[in-house]
């Protein structure tokens, strides 16, 4: 890739509680201004990769034992979330974690923590512009919002920090297909209009590969496949295992999927 | 016949029976037996009256501390009312002995049973309350019971208290410390044995499940309210039983010792000893009682030397050291003396090859 | 009737004192979910610090006041830094026991230095504060308490509701990992909340000292009395703390005045148990929102 690399993950290994190794020598590049998606099944280590970047491994007793994470010349492996977020990397955590007892607007204001004391009115407007439904829920408690609103809320909250690199962890989790589409469109617009670089972790490979420029596939804590998003979309293995399309091009029947006859391991 | 085991060989178990054993090795069994024999055959005869008094106090308090550890350490229900329950046991035994004329053998268990009932009443809030809220509810229980001790003069004798006739067991006079030692420590051994075994039964496992996650426990079919109440009842029974022994041992009781302070002392015992460990409760009791005595001797000494001015009682210094001990233990060894003991023991056992 | 009004006024002013005490308590709970048993200890330290500065060191009252607040503020920081930070993530009972341990330590220390005597501050309140209404007289200290209470209520309400730092503090209490991921400086929030709470404690300690004179036992006992107050109002509601304080104050004085003075001390706890059984989250506490 010729572009300016914003984040370079170089050969990192992550170990939890000193014994459980989750990531084994993972390397990724995230070019500035692009959307990179990270695919993989449950437990492949996608979320751990994100946490290694954003620094919230430490409270969970995890550690980057080898390798470096380089962000614009700063080595940020094992640094505190306070430092990482102030450098402009914000993670949107999996499973939509709002501040339940704060109103929607207060939730958004927490996003300004990295630049405390500076004006935020314009950013609020920007967030309401992207996530229009939030305007109507401004003053209600986040705990009573619907799943879709919450997803918008947590993404908007992260946008408030004016991130340069936004780490999105499974934004489509548990949302209706229509809503997923809408959210992905907004993600794409944010990328275009705000020039925010995005790293997208997804189970919904189809959606993710449609908006991403580049993709990585993880399995068992390793990167097993990488390539331009459109190449990945055409890759027969990805097609079969993540897009649900058989090598022949026909949609696989449920029966075939269930039988797991051709379980491909890349290594 | 199976081989005798002297050293435990790692955490390696093949059957559930092994998981349930009390003594990991035959050596442990032997050590316990020898310890018990030494306790009963030597301690009361070689120790001076003062040491014996301390040991007796430790025995009584340890019974109550084990009860509290069953509640806090195993069931996860925080109680700040244990001191009051101890008092309830003492008062019920005293009232039964003086007003009804019940003999010692019945009065002590009866004190335990009455306290268990009272404890269940104060355990009722645990249906809806967890953690902090339960802790505060039991705090309220402590203060209300305290009030009852002082104000229900017709029954408790108010601030003046009650004096209790000398205990006698089957015609044997239990007036002296030495004889009472046997009573206390037989009770102590039996109660400890019961507690250790309780943890191995389905009840014990249910308690632990509730402590770890009560909603999950309920989902697995454990009627949590019943078990929480049961835990309160058992724990209060231990407290009441110990309280009744205390009343007989002290010969007279006033409301004063059963204050919030005592409850805090009990919690300190099990925290310092180690939550969720029966030997821990005993270690903690020894630590606190000995600390109390050492501090009073130390302050007395200081007063005699003339370092501290007049009018300064031992209480402040004692309080300070006490608080400090609690704070240090929580920060540096949150698993308590039981853990320290385990580490010391295993480093001896494994020496010189520590890995 | 006059008796009734006098009791009413007494109850209100004691209630306001409780409310002020409860404020600092709610403050810590709101931001770090720690139940602070050392509250009474912090109050006593504030009160005695003021005594030392104003009476023994003969500083002017305003300077002593400011220094006391500054000292308590730093004390809060220190406590958080050295005692509570190692415990982040530990079980609740250990944190509770730690604050209990701190409480005992502080009390022991103060008793050691000052003994169990009653001290009093110099009389510095302007006599104009005394308020007359027919035959009823409200002492200046009560009026001062009332005013201070209102000011603090306003300040804290505003702080938590509108200021960014207040919102960050609430967010940490709400969902610590999420706040961390957004770059909220969690440790700073904890330290700040303890510092502010210690400051409020010192405030209420001083007010108590002005009203009753200070005595280690009495001030630190108030730290226990704060529990019924905050439970009644809801552990995390500032408005609830104020109202809870007033209700408990009134209950106490009316029980003391009309029923028996012995019962007076216990009534709050009886109320507490009833409240916990009927409305476990208090009058204004947040009901736990649980989504599955």
PDB file of N, CA and C in Angstrom, chain C residues 23-54:
ATOM      1  N   UNK C  23     -24.439  14.815  51.844  1.00  0.00           N
ATOM      2  CA  UNK C  23     -23.973  15.282  50.534  1.00  0.00           C
ATOM      3  C   UNK C  23     -22.631  14.664  50.142  1.00  0.00           C
ATOM      4  N   UNK C  24     -21.685  14.758  51.064  1.00  0.00           N
ATOM      5  CA  UNK C  24     -20.350  14.244  50.761  1.00  0.00           C
ATOM      6  C   UNK C  24     -20.390  12.750  50.526  1.00  0.00           C
ATOM      7  N   UNK C  25     -21.244  12.114  51.267  1.00  0.00           N
ATOM      8  CA  UNK C  25     -21.389  10.673  51.161  1.00  0.00           C
ATOM      9  C   UNK C  25     -21.898  10.282  49.780  1.00  0.00           C
ATOM     10  N   UNK C  26     -22.949  10.966  49.368  1.00  0.00           N
ATOM     11  CA  UNK C  26     -23.544  10.694  48.064  1.00  0.00           C
ATOM     12  C   UNK C  26     -22.533  10.970  46.960  1.00  0.00           C
ATOM     13  N   UNK C  27     -21.743  12.000  47.191  1.00  0.00           N
ATOM     14  CA  UNK C  27     -20.720  12.403  46.242  1.00  0.00           C
ATOM     15  C   UNK C  27     -19.778  11.232  45.914  1.00  0.00           C
ATOM     16  N   UNK C  28     -19.264  10.585  46.944  1.00  0.00           N
ATOM     17  CA  UNK C  28     -18.352   9.475  46.721  1.00  0.00           C
ATOM     18  C   UNK C  28     -19.079   8.313  46.065  1.00  0.00           C
ATOM     19  N   UNK C  29     -20.272   8.080  46.564  1.00  0.00           N
ATOM     20  CA  UNK C  29     -21.004   6.936  46.021  1.00  0.00           C
ATOM     21  C   UNK C  29     -21.328   7.148  44.551  1.00  0.00           C
ATOM     22  N   UNK C  30     -21.713   8.365  44.236  1.00  0.00           N
ATOM     23  CA  UNK C  30     -22.119   8.657  42.867  1.00  0.00           C
ATOM     24  C   UNK C  30     -20.968   8.457  41.887  1.00  0.00           C
ATOM     25  N   UNK C  31     -19.769   8.816  42.287  1.00  0.00           N
ATOM     26  CA  UNK C  31     -18.703   8.745  41.302  1.00  0.00           C
ATOM     27  C   UNK C  31     -17.915   7.457  41.381  1.00  0.00           C
ATOM     28  N   UNK C  32     -17.807   6.845  42.558  1.00  0.00           N
ATOM     29  CA  UNK C  32     -16.982   5.641  42.576  1.00  0.00           C
ATOM     30  C   UNK C  32     -17.682   4.433  43.186  1.00  0.00           C
ATOM     31  N   UNK C  33     -18.976   4.565  43.504  1.00  0.00           N
ATOM     32  CA  UNK C  33     -19.739   3.448  44.078  1.00  0.00           C
ATOM     33  C   UNK C  33     -19.073   2.857  45.309  1.00  0.00           C
ATOM     34  N   UNK C  34     -18.416   3.682  46.091  1.00  0.00           N
ATOM     35  CA  UNK C  34     -17.831   3.198  47.331  1.00  0.00           C
ATOM     36  C   UNK C  34     -18.687   3.685  48.499  1.00  0.00           C
ATOM     37  N   UNK C  35     -19.006   2.748  49.386  1.00  0.00           N
ATOM     38  CA  UNK C  35     -19.775   3.102  50.559  1.00  0.00           C
ATOM     39  C   UNK C  35     -18.779   3.511  51.626  1.00  0.00           C
ATOM     40  N   UNK C  36     -18.782   4.769  51.968  1.00  0.00           N
ATOM     41  CA  UNK C  36     -17.691   5.277  52.778  1.00  0.00           C
ATOM     42  C   UNK C  36     -18.011   5.281  54.271  1.00  0.00           C
ATOM     43  N   UNK C  37     -17.434   4.324  54.966  1.00  0.00           N
ATOM     44  CA  UNK C  37     -17.656   4.291  56.413  1.00  0.00           C
ATOM     45  C   UNK C  37     -16.748   5.271  57.142  1.00  0.00           C
ATOM     46  N   UNK C  38     -15.768   5.780  56.435  1.00  0.00           N
ATOM     47  CA  UNK C  38     -14.842   6.700  57.081  1.00  0.00           C
ATOM     48  C   UNK C  38     -15.387   8.117  57.122  1.00  0.00           C
ATOM     49  N   UNK C  39     -16.641   8.252  56.718  1.00  0.00           N
ATOM     50  CA  UNK C  39     -17.230   9.575  56.602  1.00  0.00           C
ATOM     51  C   UNK C  39     -17.136  10.387  57.884  1.00  0.00           C
ATOM     52  N   UNK C  40     -17.562   9.749  58.982  1.00  0.00           N
ATOM     53  CA  UNK C  40     -17.520  10.454  60.261  1.00  0.00           C
ATOM     54  C   UNK C  40     -16.099  10.852  60.622  1.00  0.00           C
ATOM     55  N   UNK C  41     -15.154   9.990  60.275  1.00  0.00           N
ATOM     56  CA  UNK C  41     -13.752  10.284  60.549  1.00  0.00           C
ATOM     57  C   UNK C  41     -13.297  11.518  59.787  1.00  0.00           C
ATOM     58  N   UNK C  42     -13.687  11.600  58.526  1.00  0.00           N
ATOM     59  CA  UNK C  42     -13.308  12.753  57.721  1.00  0.00           C
ATOM     60  C   UNK C  42     -13.922  14.037  58.284  1.00  0.00           C
ATOM     61  N   UNK C  43     -15.178  13.921  58.735  1.00  0.00           N
ATOM     62  CA  UNK C  43     -15.828  15.092  59.327  1.00  0.00           C
ATOM     63  C   UNK C  43     -15.064  15.552  60.545  1.00  0.00           C
ATOM     64  N   UNK C  44     -14.723  14.564  61.378  1.00  0.00           N
ATOM     65  CA  UNK C  44     -14.031  14.919  62.618  1.00  0.00           C
ATOM     66  C   UNK C  44     -12.689  15.558  62.307  1.00  0.00           C
ATOM     67  N   UNK C  45     -11.992  15.024  61.316  1.00  0.00           N
ATOM     68  CA  UNK C  45     -10.698  15.603  60.970  1.00  0.00           C
ATOM     69  C   UNK C  45     -10.867  17.047  60.530  1.00  0.00           C
ATOM     70  N   UNK C  46     -11.864  17.299  59.684  1.00  0.00           N
ATOM     71  CA  UNK C  46     -12.118  18.665  59.233  1.00  0.00           C
ATOM     72  C   UNK C  46     -12.406  19.583  60.401  1.00  0.00           C
ATOM     73  N   UNK C  47     -13.284  19.110  61.280  1.00  0.00           N
ATOM     74  CA  UNK C  47     -13.686  19.945  62.413  1.00  0.00           C
ATOM     75  C   UNK C  47     -12.486  20.270  63.301  1.00  0.00           C
ATOM     76  N   UNK C  48     -11.642  19.267  63.538  1.00  0.00           N
ATOM     77  CA  UNK C  48     -10.515  19.503  64.440  1.00  0.00           C
ATOM     78  C   UNK C  48      -9.415  20.319  63.777  1.00  0.00           C
ATOM     79  N   UNK C  49      -9.291  20.147  62.467  1.00  0.00           N
ATOM     80  CA  UNK C  49      -8.316  20.957  61.749  1.00  0.00           C
ATOM     81  C   UNK C  49      -8.680  22.433  61.888  1.00  0.00           C
ATOM     82  N   UNK C  50      -9.957  22.701  61.737  1.00  0.00           N
ATOM     83  CA  UNK C  50     -10.447  24.072  61.870  1.00  0.00           C
ATOM     84  C   UNK C  50     -10.194  24.577  63.287  1.00  0.00           C
ATOM     85  N   UNK C  51     -10.435  23.695  64.260  1.00  0.00           N
ATOM     86  CA  UNK C  51     -10.204  24.070  65.655  1.00  0.00           C
ATOM     87  C   UNK C  51      -8.745  24.449  65.866  1.00  0.00           C
ATOM     88  N   UNK C  52      -7.866  23.596  65.361  1.00  0.00           N
ATOM     89  CA  UNK C  52      -6.441  23.849  65.552  1.00  0.00           C
ATOM     90  C   UNK C  52      -6.044  25.164  64.909  1.00  0.00           C
ATOM     91  N   UNK C  53      -6.517  25.366  63.686  1.00  0.00           N
ATOM     92  CA  UNK C  53      -6.108  26.562  62.953  1.00  0.00           C
ATOM     93  C   UNK C  53      -6.704  27.833  63.549  1.00  0.00           C
ATOM     94  N   UNK C  54      -7.991  27.745  63.947  1.00  0.00           N
ATOM     95  CA  UNK C  54      -8.636  28.986  64.373  1.00  0.00           C
ATOM     96  C   UNK C  54      -8.357  29.313  65.839  1.00  0.00           C
TER      97      UNK C  54
END
